[in-house]
Amino acid sequence: MTPNLHLWLIPVLLLIGATINGFFGRRFSRQTVSAIALGFSGAGFAMALWIAAQFSSLIVPHVETLAPWIRVGDFQVDFAFYLDPLSLVMLLVVTGVGFLIHIYSVGYMWEEGGFYRFFSYINLFMFFMLTLVLASNYLLMFIGWEGVGLASYLLIGFWFTKDSAASAGKKAFIVNRIGDFGFLIALFLLIKHFGSLNFAQVFESVAPLSPEIAGAGLLTSIALLLMVGAAGKSAQLPLYVWLPDAMEGPTPVSALIHAATMVTAGVYMVSRSHVIFERAPMALSVVAIIGTLTALFAATIGVCQTDIKKVLAYSTISQLGYMFMACGVAAFSAGIFHLMTHAFFKGLLFLAAGSVIHAVGGEQDMRRMGGLRHHIPWTFWTMTAATFAIAGFPPFAGFFSKDEILWRVYSSPYGSWVYWLLGVFTAFLTSFYMFRLWFLTFFGEYRGEAQGHGDDHMHVVGGLQPGASTSHGSEHGHGGIHESPKIMLVPLVILAVLSVCGGWVGSARFDKFLSPALHNAVPASGSGQAVPLEEQKEQGDTETLLTGISVLAAASGLFLAWFLYQRRPQLPQEIAQALGGFYQTVLHKYYVDELYAAFFVKPLIDGSTRLLWHGVDRDMIDATLDNSAEGANHVSDAMRHMQSGNLRSYAGWIAAGAAVVIAYMIWMGTQ
């Protein structure tokens, strides 16, 4: 008999923590608030580990129905939770990395205003994210999908008194709603044509269908609409614009949302829907093209950024492009493998960046840093591990997952050497801008203002308004450059270890583990049907050659960054001046935000203003009130003439009224 694992308890634990701190946290001490937040998130992670220990004895997929939800004819949806290898990986990543970020946040946010509110929001975010990954049907997934959008709005705009933070939260919310509209239409199509939103029933109905090779059909339409939703949530072209602005939130929010959880929801959803995508080759091509272009586009922008968090933001967009590139060639397990390793090293990069910002008094411009490795050695070495991991150097975690993606986009029937070439060039750019960040931040001489001058540095880490009363501000103002407290360093060390060895599980074993969930996916290299020995050797030689090229690309990026920012530090400025307008275009992120504002935002706002002011406010609301008042004036004027003060007039009116009543009674009597 299959055991009942009570999967519902994991998200509910986080919801309880969010509720307690949200309603009562204002009355609690900071120790109590943090104990509640860490206690419930830690309990969720512990339960996830216990479920992982029981997993080998389960028959997958393991479905647990909590309660009925919707019953309309043959259509039914339940509150049910779904566990298979894919959701288990996501469960462990979300709870594990999320718990480490909770620990880090206690130290980082200790003296911030709204301490209880922050932890209520972050627990709420994890509740919705866990609902998303454990859902057994698209409708419950959509509830989690919308919930993480709401929670991200609250977290990005946490410092709501700052205009840029409030605007960034609204931007993230609106852009995500655009993508969610496509997701919602896809759900309507699934209901109409398959009569269900349950994963098992939908995939069972889709599996016998032939691939839509001839052109775009129903499955292609559904897959493309799902991709629209994924592009919004996972910041792909053209809906990526919300993610860089989301850096206005506190740094732990950047680590949680932009590394391990929310932005990977689109990759998870596409992988979960692999049965649909595999029967829609055109949609797969769209996914691969968008992923490849996003990876390259964001990497070029990252090269020119000077804000340490903005570099990591565009790096996140680029790495998400890699994941979609893998999904687009039906290498779903490779995409999820990179999702997992990316959670380790990108979560570490954001947290380490927060530690750097903490050390230098809230400064985020890398041009005003330098030489910090002597002052914050723990932060330096942990961030070094993450930098080498994302650059793709062996034996770090990012090497294994990125190399697997590049091999699969080259060798897959859905792949192309063009994808591979652009992927390798993107890997070179990734290595360059990450080591540029590394050299500018930790090497050379310190280029910022002198520390330790009282109120000169009384501003909050991450971007609250100057003058805020925070421990960060106090420390920055009086202690100079200093290492972060242990409660912030412990998560860095753990994530550094995972960034080093998180990929050692190997792509082949990871693919085998995920195979029950992605059983229809294109088999990994060396798996599936028997391959002749000569062909195996040829494939092995080709893979070794491509691996060497990708490592060479990473090494070239490191060398170029060293040459420009260590050996010849004056050269980048000369190159920027020589490139002129092209450099300015890249520096201003290709003016995409400005174009969107000119073509969409301003016309929409102006049109909405005209519609709301002229159509609704003036012509409907004001006109209704004005006409009512005018009508009442006419009626009262007519009634006024009836009150003449003349007794004969009143007697006449009474007689006329009596005559009408008598006539009515006689008429009723004849009926």
XYZ file of C-alpha atoms in Angstrom:
671
model
C 0.000 0.000 0.000
C 1.345 3.433 -0.971
C 2.030 5.495 2.167
C 0.372 8.869 2.680
C 3.198 11.392 2.867
C 0.958 14.371 3.705
C 2.534 16.497 0.979
C 0.073 19.297 1.714
C 1.807 19.930 5.042
C 4.927 21.348 3.381
C 3.289 24.436 1.814
C 0.863 24.781 4.728
C 3.763 25.043 7.191
C 5.022 28.079 5.295
C 1.507 29.545 5.165
C 1.200 29.214 8.947
C 4.484 31.049 9.426
C 3.381 33.807 7.044
C 0.030 34.151 8.823
C 1.457 34.323 12.352
C 4.079 36.933 11.496
C 1.712 38.830 9.210
C -1.057 39.252 11.772
C 0.840 39.286 15.056
C 4.476 39.968 14.163
C 4.214 43.682 14.944
C 3.823 42.752 18.623
C 6.679 40.244 18.631
C 10.361 40.822 19.211
C 12.712 40.340 16.280
C 13.971 37.136 17.873
C 10.439 35.738 17.952
C 9.691 36.802 14.368
C 12.882 35.201 13.064
C 12.297 32.050 15.149
C 8.828 31.650 13.633
C 10.052 32.263 10.082
C 13.051 29.942 10.417
C 11.091 27.342 12.371
C 8.370 26.865 9.770
C 10.661 27.123 6.731
C 13.122 24.740 8.377
C 10.306 22.321 9.158
C 9.274 22.410 5.510
C 12.833 21.614 4.418
C 13.118 18.805 6.993
C 9.885 17.286 5.741
C 11.130 17.549 2.147
C 14.264 15.633 3.167
C 12.125 12.981 4.867
C 10.019 12.594 1.732
C 13.199 12.284 -0.342
C 14.318 9.478 1.961
C 10.995 7.676 1.382
C 10.961 8.319 -2.360
C 12.552 5.072 -3.523
C 9.683 3.066 -2.002
C 6.971 5.045 -3.828
C 5.134 4.252 -7.024
C 5.518 7.404 -9.100
C 3.761 9.585 -9.847
C 2.500 9.680 -6.274
C -0.742 11.679 -6.047
C -2.436 12.731 -2.797
C -5.925 14.271 -2.958
C -6.651 16.635 -0.106
C -10.199 17.722 -0.970
C -12.577 18.094 -3.938
C -12.596 21.511 -5.564
C -14.571 21.914 -8.807
C -17.267 19.547 -10.100
C -19.026 20.601 -13.335
C -20.353 17.648 -15.331
C -17.436 15.464 -16.352
C -14.939 18.205 -15.547
C -13.404 17.980 -12.097
C -10.402 19.466 -10.348
C -9.223 18.594 -6.850
C -6.858 20.048 -4.320
C -4.303 17.341 -5.026
C -0.533 17.138 -4.809
C 1.777 15.375 -7.227
C 5.183 13.874 -6.477
C 7.558 12.487 -9.062
C 11.314 12.947 -9.628
C 10.798 16.344 -11.270
C 8.692 17.802 -8.463
C 11.033 16.242 -5.864
C 14.030 18.087 -7.334
C 12.075 21.349 -7.311
C 10.812 20.652 -3.787
C 14.333 20.175 -2.422
C 15.708 23.208 -4.270
C 12.916 25.532 -3.149
C 12.890 24.457 0.503
C 16.664 23.983 0.824
C 17.903 27.161 -0.833
C 14.898 29.033 0.545
C 15.773 28.002 4.113
C 19.383 29.171 3.677
C 18.125 32.519 2.387
C 15.861 32.774 5.442
C 18.894 32.311 7.705
C 20.895 34.920 5.793
C 17.951 37.350 5.896
C 17.874 37.370 9.698
C 21.301 39.000 9.769
C 20.817 41.147 6.677
C 17.415 42.586 7.631
C 17.868 42.689 11.426
C 17.459 46.434 11.924
C 15.186 47.120 8.960
C 11.778 48.607 9.487
C 9.038 46.098 8.724
C 11.161 43.133 9.859
C 8.060 41.041 10.617
C 6.482 42.076 7.336
C 9.511 40.924 5.351
C 9.437 37.443 6.854
C 5.695 37.178 6.433
C 6.090 37.969 2.729
C 8.998 35.592 2.229
C 7.129 32.726 3.921
C 4.081 33.542 1.791
C 6.221 33.469 -1.336
C 7.533 30.001 -0.496
C 3.993 28.778 0.224
C 2.853 29.729 -3.263
C 6.028 28.395 -4.896
C 5.603 25.037 -3.181
C 1.956 24.979 -4.234
C 3.105 25.544 -7.813
C 5.664 22.725 -7.873
C 3.532 20.182 -5.983
C 0.258 20.807 -7.846
C -1.264 17.807 -9.608
C -3.186 19.898 -12.124
C -2.756 23.060 -14.155
C -5.384 24.998 -12.210
C -3.707 24.520 -8.838
C -0.381 25.271 -10.530
C -1.935 28.496 -11.820
C -2.976 29.452 -8.277
C 0.630 29.051 -7.156
C 1.773 30.798 -10.335
C -0.340 33.870 -9.577
C 0.545 33.694 -5.897
C 4.287 33.973 -6.497
C 3.523 36.951 -8.719
C 1.673 38.623 -5.853
C 4.355 37.767 -3.289
C 7.126 38.972 -5.597
C 5.270 42.283 -5.987
C 5.229 42.647 -2.193
C 8.897 41.697 -1.819
C 10.286 43.757 -4.709
C 8.369 46.781 -3.456
C 9.238 46.075 0.193
C 10.662 49.583 0.591
C 7.406 51.040 -0.691
C 8.251 54.620 0.354
C 10.947 54.627 -2.334
C 9.441 55.428 -5.736
C 11.835 53.226 -7.718
C 11.054 50.200 -5.540
C 7.297 50.748 -5.758
C 7.531 51.188 -9.544
C 9.678 48.054 -9.892
C 7.091 46.024 -7.992
C 4.288 47.291 -10.226
C 6.354 46.645 -13.343
C 7.017 43.044 -12.316
C 3.352 42.498 -11.529
C 2.059 43.955 -14.815
C 4.595 42.276 -17.107
C 3.910 38.929 -15.461
C 0.176 39.420 -15.999
C 0.841 39.729 -19.745
C 2.478 36.321 -19.750
C -0.177 34.870 -17.471
C -2.847 35.828 -19.994
C -1.287 33.384 -22.475
C -1.082 30.691 -19.792
C -4.770 31.178 -18.981
C -5.883 30.844 -22.619
C -3.859 27.618 -22.847
C -5.824 26.277 -19.879
C -9.108 27.112 -21.611
C -7.966 25.186 -24.691
C -7.016 22.184 -22.550
C -10.447 22.195 -20.918
C -12.289 22.499 -24.223
C -10.375 19.832 -26.142
C -9.304 17.379 -23.421
C -11.927 18.003 -20.738
C -9.407 18.087 -17.921
C -6.594 20.043 -16.321
C -5.157 17.105 -14.367
C -1.637 16.282 -15.499
C -2.253 12.544 -15.703
C -5.440 12.848 -17.782
C -4.115 15.578 -20.096
C -0.857 13.759 -20.821
C -2.700 10.460 -21.294
C -4.924 12.138 -23.890
C -2.041 13.890 -25.645
C 0.413 10.951 -25.719
C -1.306 8.989 -28.561
C -1.470 12.072 -30.807
C 0.995 12.393 -33.675
C 3.496 15.266 -33.736
C 2.208 18.295 -35.648
C 4.966 18.242 -38.230
C 2.940 19.734 -41.094
C 2.218 23.010 -39.332
C 0.619 24.689 -36.354
C -2.310 22.848 -34.825
C -4.009 22.571 -31.454
C -0.977 21.272 -29.552
C 1.274 23.905 -31.118
C -1.167 26.628 -30.085
C -1.349 25.318 -26.521
C 2.433 24.960 -26.300
C 3.060 28.470 -27.625
C 0.569 29.951 -25.181
C 2.229 28.067 -22.330
C 5.538 29.488 -23.529
C 4.094 33.003 -23.354
C 3.356 32.397 -19.680
C 6.797 30.902 -19.136
C 8.478 33.855 -20.879
C 6.814 36.269 -18.470
C 7.643 34.352 -15.311
C 11.164 33.336 -16.399
C 12.088 36.693 -17.954
C 12.599 35.696 -21.583
C 12.451 37.967 -24.612
C 10.415 40.121 -24.908
C 9.042 39.979 -21.339
C 12.367 40.093 -19.474
C 12.244 43.820 -18.628
C 10.826 43.395 -15.124
C 13.712 41.371 -13.709
C 16.562 43.953 -13.777
C 14.320 46.535 -12.097
C 13.417 43.973 -9.437
C 16.897 44.535 -7.966
C 15.238 47.387 -6.048
C 14.123 44.789 -3.521
C 16.370 43.691 -0.630
C 19.258 41.449 -1.705
C 17.814 38.279 -0.066
C 14.737 38.817 -2.248
C 16.968 38.917 -5.316
C 18.544 35.631 -4.246
C 15.214 33.929 -3.559
C 13.190 35.162 -6.531
C 15.885 35.480 -9.183
C 18.011 32.439 -8.466
C 16.229 29.438 -7.087
C 12.490 29.826 -7.293
C 10.160 32.207 -9.128
C 12.159 32.741 -12.315
C 12.625 28.999 -12.732
C 8.866 28.402 -12.612
C 8.605 28.825 -16.387
C 11.329 26.230 -16.990
C 9.553 23.839 -14.628
C 6.192 24.398 -16.321
C 7.603 23.761 -19.812
C 9.389 20.634 -18.578
C 6.247 19.424 -16.821
C 4.355 19.924 -20.094
C 6.992 18.104 -22.155
C 4.411 15.652 -23.557
C 2.655 18.586 -25.249
C 5.843 20.286 -26.458
C 7.310 17.096 -27.940
C 4.264 16.804 -30.196
C 4.624 20.433 -31.285
C 8.024 20.713 -33.037
C 7.295 24.265 -34.137
C 6.743 25.292 -30.526
C 9.975 23.557 -29.515
C 11.814 25.585 -32.145
C 10.287 28.784 -30.784
C 11.400 27.838 -27.258
C 14.957 27.116 -28.469
C 15.193 30.333 -30.490
C 13.831 32.521 -27.691
C 16.126 30.841 -25.163
C 19.209 31.224 -27.347
C 18.511 34.868 -28.197
C 17.710 35.691 -24.571
C 20.938 34.085 -23.362
C 23.034 36.067 -25.848
C 21.094 39.341 -25.557
C 21.262 39.494 -21.748
C 24.933 38.487 -21.705
C 25.871 41.416 -23.958
C 24.088 43.813 -21.604
C 25.768 42.267 -18.554
C 29.183 43.096 -20.030
C 28.603 46.858 -19.609
C 26.746 47.053 -16.288
C 28.469 48.659 -13.302
C 25.898 47.904 -10.574
C 26.923 44.587 -9.000
C 23.311 43.431 -8.631
C 22.394 44.470 -12.180
C 25.239 42.339 -13.548
C 23.821 39.363 -11.665
C 20.294 40.221 -12.829
C 21.237 40.083 -16.513
C 23.304 36.995 -15.776
C 20.147 35.358 -14.406
C 18.224 36.210 -17.579
C 21.060 34.763 -19.662
C 21.244 31.531 -17.649
C 17.477 31.124 -17.886
C 17.948 31.425 -21.640
C 20.294 28.441 -21.439
C 17.597 26.443 -19.663
C 15.028 27.278 -22.338
C 17.580 26.476 -25.016
C 17.814 22.983 -23.515
C 14.038 22.613 -23.300
C 13.740 23.778 -26.914
C 15.792 20.822 -28.127
C 13.770 18.455 -25.908
C 16.691 18.065 -23.465
C 14.420 18.738 -20.514
C 16.567 16.876 -17.995
C 19.591 19.012 -19.001
C 17.503 22.157 -18.438
C 16.421 20.984 -14.979
C 20.006 19.960 -14.168
C 21.147 23.513 -14.937
C 18.183 24.853 -12.967
C 19.453 22.986 -9.903
C 23.116 23.985 -10.189
C 22.106 27.551 -11.052
C 20.133 27.733 -7.806
C 23.337 26.948 -5.922
C 25.787 29.302 -7.575
C 23.415 32.152 -8.445
C 21.858 32.105 -4.978
C 25.403 32.300 -3.615
C 26.344 35.137 -5.978
C 23.404 37.275 -4.864
C 23.979 36.584 -1.172
C 27.709 37.252 -1.543
C 26.900 40.472 -3.391
C 24.732 41.421 -0.438
C 27.665 40.718 1.852
C 29.868 42.972 -0.293
C 27.261 45.745 -0.252
C 26.946 45.294 3.503
C 30.728 45.648 3.849
C 31.080 48.893 1.892
C 28.213 50.881 3.317
C 25.513 50.182 0.762
C 27.592 50.956 -2.327
C 26.568 48.886 -5.380
C 28.757 50.471 -8.064
C 31.715 48.160 -8.740
C 33.798 51.114 -9.914
C 33.797 52.321 -6.294
C 34.968 49.010 -4.858
C 38.254 47.120 -5.250
C 40.752 45.345 -2.990
C 38.020 43.837 -0.824
C 39.472 40.317 -0.714
C 41.730 41.360 2.175
C 38.856 42.812 4.192
C 36.122 40.202 3.606
C 37.959 36.906 2.940
C 34.999 34.604 3.614
C 32.833 36.518 1.164
C 35.686 36.579 -1.353
C 36.353 32.832 -1.351
C 32.698 31.831 -1.441
C 31.977 34.261 -4.267
C 35.040 32.956 -6.079
C 33.570 29.442 -6.020
C 30.306 30.749 -7.482
C 32.134 32.785 -10.147
C 34.117 29.786 -11.387
C 30.932 27.691 -11.280
C 28.862 30.034 -13.441
C 31.784 30.524 -15.830
C 31.810 26.777 -16.482
C 35.218 25.716 -15.175
C 35.612 22.078 -14.154
C 35.061 20.597 -11.613
C 32.545 23.233 -10.459
C 28.807 22.526 -10.669
C 28.062 24.902 -13.533
C 30.546 23.135 -15.812
C 28.602 19.853 -15.817
C 25.151 21.341 -16.436
C 26.250 23.966 -18.985
C 28.395 21.446 -20.871
C 25.454 19.034 -21.008
C 23.223 21.740 -22.500
C 25.792 22.666 -25.144
C 26.275 19.013 -26.091
C 22.559 18.364 -26.331
C 21.807 21.447 -28.452
C 24.505 20.219 -30.827
C 23.565 16.523 -30.917
C 19.786 16.516 -30.426
C 17.504 15.940 -33.455
C 15.877 19.249 -32.533
C 19.231 21.001 -32.108
C 21.522 22.921 -34.425
C 25.164 23.931 -34.610
C 23.901 27.534 -34.677
C 22.422 27.144 -31.179
C 25.692 25.577 -30.049
C 27.848 28.347 -31.517
C 25.751 31.106 -29.958
C 25.732 29.150 -26.686
C 29.541 28.930 -26.658
C 29.864 32.651 -27.412
C 27.423 33.361 -24.586
C 29.559 31.178 -22.298
C 32.563 33.324 -23.218
C 30.622 36.520 -22.422
C 29.397 35.005 -19.149
C 32.941 34.216 -18.071
C 34.104 37.696 -19.084
C 31.473 39.732 -17.238
C 31.622 37.544 -14.127
C 35.403 37.807 -13.847
C 35.093 41.504 -14.618
C 32.858 41.704 -11.544
C 35.356 39.591 -9.588
C 38.384 41.734 -10.459
C 36.621 45.073 -10.010
C 35.232 44.058 -6.627
C 38.058 42.171 -4.963
C 41.345 43.161 -6.632
C 43.379 46.304 -7.043
C 43.046 49.285 -4.718
C 39.879 50.346 -2.938
C 38.264 53.089 -5.019
C 35.378 54.074 -2.760
C 35.118 56.815 -0.168
C 36.993 56.396 3.080
C 34.991 54.504 5.672
C 34.326 55.442 9.264
C 33.067 59.025 9.060
C 29.953 58.873 11.088
C 26.779 59.641 9.211
C 28.428 59.777 5.775
C 27.298 56.198 5.170
C 24.006 56.154 6.984
C 22.064 54.496 4.206
C 20.614 51.081 4.051
C 22.043 48.115 2.230
C 20.129 47.428 -0.945
C 18.668 50.843 -1.527
C 16.427 52.316 1.199
C 16.375 56.066 1.480
C 19.362 57.801 3.065
C 18.957 58.510 6.716
C 17.108 55.296 7.532
C 17.910 53.952 10.947
C 19.449 50.545 10.431
C 22.188 48.475 11.921
C 23.714 48.239 8.493
C 23.897 51.975 8.343
C 25.415 52.173 11.804
C 27.994 49.519 11.062
C 28.897 51.143 7.783
C 29.149 54.486 9.414
C 31.416 53.477 12.290
C 33.128 50.193 11.532
C 34.596 50.711 8.068
C 34.864 47.804 5.645
C 34.086 44.635 7.565
C 33.081 41.020 7.114
C 29.449 39.974 7.524
C 28.261 38.285 10.733
C 28.327 34.502 11.004
C 24.592 34.130 10.471
C 25.122 35.572 6.966
C 28.331 33.656 6.282
C 27.060 30.150 7.113
C 24.615 30.066 4.141
C 27.421 31.359 1.905
C 29.720 28.496 2.908
C 27.014 25.848 2.403
C 26.100 27.216 -1.024
C 29.799 27.425 -1.918
C 30.186 23.713 -1.192
C 27.152 22.979 -3.374
C 28.514 25.257 -6.108
C 31.675 23.167 -6.154
C 30.259 19.640 -5.932
C 26.574 20.062 -6.845
C 27.213 18.828 -10.384
C 29.187 15.747 -9.447
C 26.024 13.660 -9.564
C 26.606 13.680 -13.328
C 24.210 14.414 -16.141
C 23.690 10.731 -17.015
C 22.615 9.759 -13.494
C 20.490 12.886 -13.180
C 18.806 12.082 -16.504
C 18.149 8.514 -15.345
C 16.625 9.780 -12.106
C 14.285 12.146 -13.975
C 13.344 9.609 -16.655
C 10.066 8.500 -14.970
C 8.874 12.130 -15.109
C 10.343 12.906 -18.544
C 9.963 9.458 -20.075
C 8.920 10.806 -23.470
C 11.869 13.167 -23.746
C 14.664 12.654 -26.254
C 17.084 10.240 -24.566
C 20.367 11.514 -23.233
C 23.599 10.763 -24.953
C 24.572 7.199 -24.331
C 21.056 6.145 -23.281
C 18.135 4.674 -25.112
C 18.652 2.239 -27.967
C 21.962 0.480 -28.446
C 24.448 2.486 -30.503
C 27.192 0.777 -32.576
C 30.628 0.878 -30.951
C 32.181 3.001 -33.699
C 29.378 5.529 -33.472
C 29.735 5.633 -29.689
C 33.454 6.362 -30.059
C 32.758 9.069 -32.623
C 30.124 10.654 -30.381
C 32.519 10.473 -27.436
C 35.311 12.150 -29.410
C 32.959 14.874 -30.616
C 31.638 15.478 -27.103
C 35.193 15.693 -25.730
C 36.115 18.200 -28.435
C 33.050 20.360 -27.739
C 33.746 20.205 -24.009
C 37.265 21.425 -24.632
C 35.944 24.325 -26.726
C 33.488 25.384 -24.013
C 36.239 25.294 -21.357
C 38.473 27.291 -23.692
C 35.688 29.868 -24.040
C 35.499 30.173 -20.244
C 39.277 30.496 -19.965
C 39.290 33.150 -22.718
C 36.710 35.183 -20.804
C 38.864 34.979 -17.658
C 41.987 36.031 -19.544
C 40.273 38.965 -21.255
C 38.819 40.207 -17.962
C 42.257 39.950 -16.316
C 43.940 41.766 -19.184
C 41.407 44.625 -19.273
C 40.839 45.133 -15.558
C 44.166 44.098 -14.045
C 46.938 44.413 -16.607
C 45.592 47.389 -18.598
C 42.864 49.010 -16.419
C 42.807 52.169 -18.579
C 41.961 50.179 -21.707
C 38.194 49.592 -21.058
C 37.572 53.347 -21.044
C 39.500 53.746 -24.289
C 37.516 50.906 -25.902
C 34.239 52.441 -24.737
C 35.181 55.789 -26.280
C 36.258 54.105 -29.516
C 32.995 52.185 -29.807
C 31.022 55.381 -29.259
C 27.336 54.969 -30.044
C 27.396 51.173 -30.021
C 28.789 51.141 -26.480
C 26.187 53.676 -25.354
C 23.435 51.549 -26.888
C 24.543 48.454 -24.986
C 25.149 50.480 -21.813
C 21.558 51.731 -22.007
C 20.325 48.150 -22.522
C 19.482 48.734 -26.202
C 16.918 51.341 -25.076
C 14.301 48.622 -24.752
C 12.674 50.228 -21.711
C 12.491 53.541 -23.535
C 10.952 51.882 -26.596
C 8.381 50.071 -24.481
C 7.543 53.319 -22.716
C 7.099 55.167 -26.012
C 5.118 52.504 -27.878
C 3.120 50.810 -25.112
C 3.196 52.488 -21.710
C 2.558 56.135 -22.664
C -0.150 55.412 -25.292
C -1.828 52.991 -22.907
C -1.763 55.457 -20.046
C -2.946 58.306 -22.266
C -5.634 56.108 -23.809
C -6.710 54.875 -20.410
C -6.808 58.443 -19.151
C -9.056 59.502 -22.034
C -11.273 56.464 -21.595
C -11.527 56.802 -17.832
C -11.848 60.601 -17.752
C -13.959 61.325 -20.805
C -15.818 58.034 -21.197
C -16.367 56.829 -17.656
C -15.848 59.733 -15.284
C -17.281 62.661 -17.265
C -19.767 61.037 -19.662
C -21.093 58.335 -17.326
C -20.583 59.168 -13.650
C -20.720 62.966 -13.814
C -23.431 62.935 -16.480
C -25.597 60.579 -14.418
C -25.325 62.750 -11.317
C -25.787 66.006 -13.223
C -28.814 64.712 -15.151
C -30.364 63.332 -11.960
C -29.999 66.701 -10.271
C -31.419 68.507 -13.300
C -34.333 66.084 -13.507
C -35.103 66.554 -9.808
C -35.066 70.315 -10.373
C -37.613 70.064 -13.210
C -39.900 67.769 -11.187
C -39.741 69.972 -8.109
C -40.443 73.064 -10.243
C -43.525 71.388 -11.683
C -44.687 70.303 -8.244
C -44.097 73.820 -6.902
C -46.836 75.221 -9.142
C -49.323 72.858 -7.537
C -48.848 74.658 -4.203
C -50.664 77.929 -5.082
C -52.253 78.701 -1.684
C -55.699 78.977 -3.360
C -58.426 76.919 -1.561
C -60.494 76.518 -4.717
C -57.416 75.132 -6.507
C -56.806 72.611 -3.714
C -60.510 71.569 -3.769
C -60.308 71.088 -7.521
C -57.243 68.837 -7.159
C -58.982 66.801 -4.448
C -62.064 66.388 -6.640
C -59.930 65.364 -9.595
C -58.111 62.825 -7.449
C -61.329 61.410 -6.060
C -62.739 61.089 -9.578
C -59.659 59.119 -10.671
C -59.948 56.760 -7.676
C -63.709 56.170 -8.274
C -63.124 55.551 -11.977
C -60.382 53.030 -11.179
C -62.647 51.156 -8.680
C -65.523 51.006 -11.202
C -63.135 49.693 -13.901
C -61.765 47.002 -11.575
C -65.339 45.954 -10.660
C -66.215 45.315 -14.305
C -63.255 43.006 -14.920
